[in-house]
Structure formats: C-alpha cells, structure tokens
Short mmCIF file of C-alpha atoms in Angstrom, two decimals:
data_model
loop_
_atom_site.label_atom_id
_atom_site.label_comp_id
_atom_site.label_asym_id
_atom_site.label_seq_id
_atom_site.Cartn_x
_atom_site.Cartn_y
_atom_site.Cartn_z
CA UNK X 127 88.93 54.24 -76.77
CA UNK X 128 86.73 51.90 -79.33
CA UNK X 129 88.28 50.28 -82.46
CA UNK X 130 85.44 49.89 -85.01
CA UNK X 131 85.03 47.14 -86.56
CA UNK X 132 82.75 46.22 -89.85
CA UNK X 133 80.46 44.46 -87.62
CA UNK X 134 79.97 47.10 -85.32
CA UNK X 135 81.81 46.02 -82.58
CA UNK X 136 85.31 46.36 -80.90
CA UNK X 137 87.60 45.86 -77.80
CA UNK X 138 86.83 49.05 -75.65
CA UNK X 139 89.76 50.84 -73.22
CA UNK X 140 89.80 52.46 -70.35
CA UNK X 141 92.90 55.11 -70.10
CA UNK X 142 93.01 54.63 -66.17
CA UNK X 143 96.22 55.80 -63.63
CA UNK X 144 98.52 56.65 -66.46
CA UNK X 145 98.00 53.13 -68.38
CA UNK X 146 94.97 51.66 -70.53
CA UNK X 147 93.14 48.65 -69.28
CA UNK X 148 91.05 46.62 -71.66
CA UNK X 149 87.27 46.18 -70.96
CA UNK X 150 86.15 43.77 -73.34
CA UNK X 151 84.67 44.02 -76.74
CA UNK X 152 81.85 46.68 -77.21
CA UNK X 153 78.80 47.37 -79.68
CA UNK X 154 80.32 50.98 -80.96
CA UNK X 155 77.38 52.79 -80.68
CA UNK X 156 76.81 51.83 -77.04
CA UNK X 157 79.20 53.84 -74.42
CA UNK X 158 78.24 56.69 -72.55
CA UNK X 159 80.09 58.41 -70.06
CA UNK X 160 78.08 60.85 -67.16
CA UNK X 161 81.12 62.11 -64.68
CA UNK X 162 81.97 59.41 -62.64
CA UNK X 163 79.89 56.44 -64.72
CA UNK X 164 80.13 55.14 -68.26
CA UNK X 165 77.49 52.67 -69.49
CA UNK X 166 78.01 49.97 -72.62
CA UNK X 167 76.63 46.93 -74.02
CA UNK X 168 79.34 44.17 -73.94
CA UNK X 169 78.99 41.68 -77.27
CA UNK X 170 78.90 37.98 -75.56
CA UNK X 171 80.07 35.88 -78.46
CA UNK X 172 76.53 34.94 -79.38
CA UNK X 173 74.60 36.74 -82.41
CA UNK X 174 72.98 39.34 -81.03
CA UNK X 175 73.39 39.26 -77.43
CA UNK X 176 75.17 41.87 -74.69
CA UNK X 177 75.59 42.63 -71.45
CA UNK X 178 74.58 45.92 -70.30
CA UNK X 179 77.59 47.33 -68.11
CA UNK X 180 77.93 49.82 -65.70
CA UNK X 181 81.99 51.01 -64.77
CA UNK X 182 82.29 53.27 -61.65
CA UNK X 183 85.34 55.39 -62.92
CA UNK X 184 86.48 56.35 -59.04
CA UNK X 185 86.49 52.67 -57.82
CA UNK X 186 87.63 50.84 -61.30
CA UNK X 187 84.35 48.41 -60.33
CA UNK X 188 82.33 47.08 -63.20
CA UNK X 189 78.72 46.48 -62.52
CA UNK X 190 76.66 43.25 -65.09
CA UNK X 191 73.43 45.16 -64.96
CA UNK X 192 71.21 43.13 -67.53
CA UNK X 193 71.39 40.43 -70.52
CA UNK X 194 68.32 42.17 -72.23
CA UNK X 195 68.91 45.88 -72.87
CA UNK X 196 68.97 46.99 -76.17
CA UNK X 197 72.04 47.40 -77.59
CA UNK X 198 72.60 50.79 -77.37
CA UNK X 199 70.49 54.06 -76.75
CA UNK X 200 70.54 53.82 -72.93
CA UNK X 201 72.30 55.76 -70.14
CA UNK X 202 73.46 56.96 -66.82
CA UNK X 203 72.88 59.77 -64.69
CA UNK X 204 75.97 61.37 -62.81
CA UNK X 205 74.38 59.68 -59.50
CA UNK X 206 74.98 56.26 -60.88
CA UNK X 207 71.36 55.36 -62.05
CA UNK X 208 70.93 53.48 -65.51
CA UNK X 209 67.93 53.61 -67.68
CA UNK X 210 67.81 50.85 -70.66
CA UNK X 211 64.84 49.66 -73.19
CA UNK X 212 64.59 45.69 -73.16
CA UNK X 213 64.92 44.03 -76.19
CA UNK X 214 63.85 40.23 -74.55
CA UNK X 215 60.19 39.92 -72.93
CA UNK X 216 59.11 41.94 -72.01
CA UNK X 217 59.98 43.72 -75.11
CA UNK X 218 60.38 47.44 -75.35
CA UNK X 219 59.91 48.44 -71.80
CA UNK X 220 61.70 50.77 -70.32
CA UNK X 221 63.63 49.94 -66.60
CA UNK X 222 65.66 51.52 -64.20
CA UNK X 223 68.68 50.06 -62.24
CA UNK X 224 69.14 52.00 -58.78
CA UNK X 225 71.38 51.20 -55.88
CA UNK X 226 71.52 47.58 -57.19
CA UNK X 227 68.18 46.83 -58.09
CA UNK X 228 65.92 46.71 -61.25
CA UNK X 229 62.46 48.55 -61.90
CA UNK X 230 60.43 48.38 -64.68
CA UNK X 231 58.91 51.87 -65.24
CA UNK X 232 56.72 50.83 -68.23
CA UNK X 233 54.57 48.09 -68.99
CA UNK X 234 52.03 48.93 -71.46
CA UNK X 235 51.06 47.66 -74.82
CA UNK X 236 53.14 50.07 -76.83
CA UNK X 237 57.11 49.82 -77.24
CA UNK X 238 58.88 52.02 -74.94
CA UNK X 239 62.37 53.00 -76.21
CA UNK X 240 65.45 54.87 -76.38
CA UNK X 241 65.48 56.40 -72.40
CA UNK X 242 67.61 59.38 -71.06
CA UNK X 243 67.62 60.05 -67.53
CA UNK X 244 69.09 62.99 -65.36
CA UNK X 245 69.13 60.75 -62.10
CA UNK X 246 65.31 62.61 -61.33
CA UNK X 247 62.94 62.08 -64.36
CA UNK X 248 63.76 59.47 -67.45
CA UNK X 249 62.46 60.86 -70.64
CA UNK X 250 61.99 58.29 -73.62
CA UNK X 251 59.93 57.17 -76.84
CA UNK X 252 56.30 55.73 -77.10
CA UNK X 253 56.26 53.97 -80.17
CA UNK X 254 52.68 52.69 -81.71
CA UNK X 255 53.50 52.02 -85.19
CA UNK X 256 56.04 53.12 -87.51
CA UNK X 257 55.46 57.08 -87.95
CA UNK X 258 53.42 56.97 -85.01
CA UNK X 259 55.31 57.99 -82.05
CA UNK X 260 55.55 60.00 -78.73
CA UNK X 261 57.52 61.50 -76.21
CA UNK X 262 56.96 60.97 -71.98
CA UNK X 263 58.58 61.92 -69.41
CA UNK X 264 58.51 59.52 -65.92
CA UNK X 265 59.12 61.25 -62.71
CA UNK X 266 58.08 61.11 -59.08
CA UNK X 267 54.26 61.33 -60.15
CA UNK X 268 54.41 58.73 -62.80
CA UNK X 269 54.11 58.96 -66.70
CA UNK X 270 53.38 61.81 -68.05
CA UNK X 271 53.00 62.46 -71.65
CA UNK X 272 54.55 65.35 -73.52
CA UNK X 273 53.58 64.86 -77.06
CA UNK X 274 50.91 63.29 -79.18
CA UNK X 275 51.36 60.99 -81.95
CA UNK X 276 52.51 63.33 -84.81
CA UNK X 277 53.89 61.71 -87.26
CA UNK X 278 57.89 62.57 -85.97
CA UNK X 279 60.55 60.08 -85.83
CA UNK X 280 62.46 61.01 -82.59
CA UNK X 281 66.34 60.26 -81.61
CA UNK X 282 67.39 60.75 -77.98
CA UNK X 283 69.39 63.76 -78.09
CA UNK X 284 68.41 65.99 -80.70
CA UNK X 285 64.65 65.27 -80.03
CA UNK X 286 64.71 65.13 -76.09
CA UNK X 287 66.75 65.72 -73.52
CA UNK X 288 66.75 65.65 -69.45
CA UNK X 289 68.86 67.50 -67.12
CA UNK X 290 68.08 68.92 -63.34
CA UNK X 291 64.59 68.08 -63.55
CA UNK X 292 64.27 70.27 -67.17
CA UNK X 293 62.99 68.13 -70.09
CA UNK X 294 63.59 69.53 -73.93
CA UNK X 295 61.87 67.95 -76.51
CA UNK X 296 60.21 68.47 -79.87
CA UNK X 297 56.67 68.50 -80.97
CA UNK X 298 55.20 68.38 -84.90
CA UNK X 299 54.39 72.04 -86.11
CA UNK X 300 53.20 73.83 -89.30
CA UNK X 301 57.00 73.37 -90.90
CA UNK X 302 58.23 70.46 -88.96
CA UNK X 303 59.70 70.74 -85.63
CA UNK X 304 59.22 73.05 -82.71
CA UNK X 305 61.26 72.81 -79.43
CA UNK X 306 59.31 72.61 -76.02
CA UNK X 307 60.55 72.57 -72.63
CA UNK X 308 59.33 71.43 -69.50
CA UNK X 309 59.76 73.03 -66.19
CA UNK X 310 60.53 70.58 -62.63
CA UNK X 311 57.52 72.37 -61.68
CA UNK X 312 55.63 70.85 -64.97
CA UNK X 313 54.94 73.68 -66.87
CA UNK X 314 55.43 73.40 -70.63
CA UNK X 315 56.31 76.25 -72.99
CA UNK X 316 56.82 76.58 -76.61
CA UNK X 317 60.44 77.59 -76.85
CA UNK X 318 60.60 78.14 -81.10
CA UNK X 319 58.96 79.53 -83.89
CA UNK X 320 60.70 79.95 -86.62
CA UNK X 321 58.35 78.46 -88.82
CA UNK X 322 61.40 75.67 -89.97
CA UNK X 323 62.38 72.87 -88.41
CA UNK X 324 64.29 73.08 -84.92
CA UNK X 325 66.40 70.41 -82.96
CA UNK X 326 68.30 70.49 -79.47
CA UNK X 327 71.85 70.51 -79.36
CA UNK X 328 72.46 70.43 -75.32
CA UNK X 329 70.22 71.68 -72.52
CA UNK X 330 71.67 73.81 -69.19
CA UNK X 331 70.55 72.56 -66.18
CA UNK X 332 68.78 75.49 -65.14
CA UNK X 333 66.73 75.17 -68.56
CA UNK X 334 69.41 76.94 -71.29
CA UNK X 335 68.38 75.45 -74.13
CA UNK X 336 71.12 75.38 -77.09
CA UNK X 337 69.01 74.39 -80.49
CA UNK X 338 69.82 74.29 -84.16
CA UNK X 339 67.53 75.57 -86.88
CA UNK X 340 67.81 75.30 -90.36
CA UNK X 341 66.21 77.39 -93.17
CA UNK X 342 67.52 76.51 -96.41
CA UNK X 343 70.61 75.71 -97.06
CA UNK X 344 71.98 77.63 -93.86
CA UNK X 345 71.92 75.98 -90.55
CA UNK X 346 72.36 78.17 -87.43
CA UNK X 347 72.56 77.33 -83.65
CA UNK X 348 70.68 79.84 -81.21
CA UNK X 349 70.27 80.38 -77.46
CA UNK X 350 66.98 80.12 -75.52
CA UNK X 351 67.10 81.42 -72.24
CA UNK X 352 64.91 79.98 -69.36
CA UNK X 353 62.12 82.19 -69.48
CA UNK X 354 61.42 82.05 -73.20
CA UNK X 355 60.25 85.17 -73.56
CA UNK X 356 62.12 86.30 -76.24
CA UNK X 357 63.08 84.60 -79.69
CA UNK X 358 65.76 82.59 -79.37
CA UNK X 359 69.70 84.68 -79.91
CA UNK X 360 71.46 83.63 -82.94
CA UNK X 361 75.11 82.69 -81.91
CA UNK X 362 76.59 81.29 -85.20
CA UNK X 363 76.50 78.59 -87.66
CA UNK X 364 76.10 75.33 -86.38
CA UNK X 365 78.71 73.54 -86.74
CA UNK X 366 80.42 71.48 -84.00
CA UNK X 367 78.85 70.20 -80.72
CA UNK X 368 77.31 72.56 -78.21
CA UNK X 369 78.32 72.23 -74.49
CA UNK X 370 76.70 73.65 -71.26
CA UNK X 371 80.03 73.46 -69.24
CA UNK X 372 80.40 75.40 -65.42
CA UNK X 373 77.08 77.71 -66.22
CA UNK X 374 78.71 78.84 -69.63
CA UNK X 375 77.98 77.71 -73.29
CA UNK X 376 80.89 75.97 -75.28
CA UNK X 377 81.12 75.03 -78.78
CA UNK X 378 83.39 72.22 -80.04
CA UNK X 379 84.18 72.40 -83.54
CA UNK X 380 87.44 70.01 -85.32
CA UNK X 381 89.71 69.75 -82.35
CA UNK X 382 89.19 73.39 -80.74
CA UNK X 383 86.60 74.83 -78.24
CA UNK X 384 85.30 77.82 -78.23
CA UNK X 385 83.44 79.59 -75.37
CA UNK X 386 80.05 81.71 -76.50
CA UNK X 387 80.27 85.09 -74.74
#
C-alpha cells in the first residue's frame, strides 16, 4: 500500500501474515510486484537519491541492490532477476542483478533505458536524441535490435513487453503504430494493420497478444493469437486492464473482473 505524497513519494506497506509491516518511504511510481518478488526505489533523505530494493515475499528478506538505478521503470522477473537503467556513470546503461551479482548488459554511446525482463531476454529503449529512439531485445546471443529509429516515443508496457521468451513491441507505420512480435526462436511478424495506431495491453506467454486500437473517437481492445494469421478478434471496448491469467484472458474494469470467453 503507497500513500502519495505531492512530492512523489510515500511510506510503502507490506500486508504480510495477517498484519502490515512498514518498508520505508517509496518513489510512487517505482514498485513492481512479479509472484514471489516486488522491486522499488527507496527515497534516502537526499534530493534525488534511492535505493533500488528487492523484497522476497516467501522469506520477508529485503535485498539493497544498487544506489544508481533510475528511479523507477525497472523490474523483476518471477525467478528473482532485476533489470534497472543507471542514472549515475555510467549513465543510462542498462544492468542485470542475478543470484547476487551485478552485470552491465549495455555499454554503448547511446542511453539505454526503461528495461523489462521475463527472467530470459530483457527488452528496453535505445535512446539517440529526443524523437530518436529504438527498441532491443538482449538475450543469450547478445543485443539484438528490433526497431529502427522512427521517430516513436516508447513506454515500457504499452510499447514492449517480454514474457516466456516472446517479445511485443511497436514499430512506426503509415498511421502511427503497428504491433510486432518476436518469437524465442527469433522470428518477427507483423501482428496489426489496421491502418491506426495500435498499443499492447498484456502479452500470454505462449505469444497471446492483447492490444488496443483506436480509430476515432472509439477505442477497442482485440486478440492476436500466436500465429498471426488472421486479423486480430475484436473483444470489446477498451476499457480496464487486460490480464493473461492461468492460459485465459481477463479484463479488469472499476473493481470487477471479467473473463473473455
């Protein structure tokens, strides 16, 4: 639980064994929770400074993984690892913490931000310049590029997303974006063409990709199913949050679920 605060931070609980246990204050925007992890930059009294933590929610153990990670717009995987963007020299890289130790995954002339990682492959921003940004993916092989610069300002989330070894992310087209995936194999596909923009809401890990799309004034979420060979199913408007929960596709909208059939 996170009490906002006008400076964008606030003391952060943990509802643990039937009682809450306080955690420290937290930058709001920071805390991410993968099964049995949650990630969040603690403020340390000093303008502009955190602490990158790292809870383990079985054992109750808090892990100080960094004093450099941008605050905010990093993560965990379900197996515990912890991707972050530095924001201290070397600035903009992107690193990995893994069974206790830390490994720099970029170190290139352009700023690296903004990483999501499924435990296999981290996925993240190239920035050159303002407007003048890509997307890679960094797995067993290395770096690999997905996009060129195209002019797109990406967020982690709606722009690209990792899970099981599937990337989702979106590339520049005619009328904005267009949602590609990419296989664990490496094979990339065009997954929409709608001919207006497109962005991901949440991606199955056997490559189920939920999207939005809006033309006009109406905004509608769809289905792509692994293969892509067919257009993408309208399922409704898009309201809510879309969930790939147990091999079936929820929707949260308010304060009730619903499960697509």
């Amino acid at each position: 639980f996170v009490v906002d605060t006008l400076f964008g931070s606030g003391p952060l609980f943990a509802w643990e064994n039937g009682g809450l246990i306080g955690l420290g204050p937290i930058s709001t925007t920071s805390l991410i929770v993968k099964d049995g992890f949650a990630i969040w930059n603690r403020h340390d009294n000093v303008c502009c400074l955190t602490t990158l933590i790292r809870r383990d929610l079985n054992t109750g153990q808090n892990t100080s993984i960094t004093g450099v990670a941008g605050d905010g717009f990093n993560d965990v995987a379900t197996n515990g690892d912890v991707v972050y963007w530095t924001n201290s020299p070397p600035l903009y890289q992107i690193v990995r913490f893994r069974n206790g130790a830390s490994t720099p995954l970029t170190s290139d002339t352009l700023g690296s931000l903004f990483p999501v990682t499924d435990g296999v492959s981290v996925v993240y921003r190239k920035v050159a310049s303002i407007g003048q940004e890509q997307v890679a993916v960094y797995d067993s092989a290395g770096e690999h590029l997905l996009t060129p610069f195209d002019g797109i300002l990406r967020t982690s989330g709606s722009d690209y997303q990792v899970n099981n070894g599937w990337v989702a992310y979106t590339k520049a087209g005619p009328a904005g974006r267009v949602i590609w995936s990419r296989s664990p194999a490496g094979v990339e596909t065009q997954v929409t063409s709608f001919g207006t923009p497109s962005t991901i809401d949440a991606l199955d890990p056997n490559g189920a990709i939920a999207l939005r799309n809006a033309f006009g004034i109406a905004h509608r979420r769809y289905l792509a199913q692994p293969d892509y060979s067919a257009q993408p199913r309208d399922i409704g408007s898009s309201l809510g949050k879309a969930y790939f929960l147990g091999g079936g596709l929820y929707v949260a909208i308010g304060r009730m679920l619903f499960r697509v059939n």
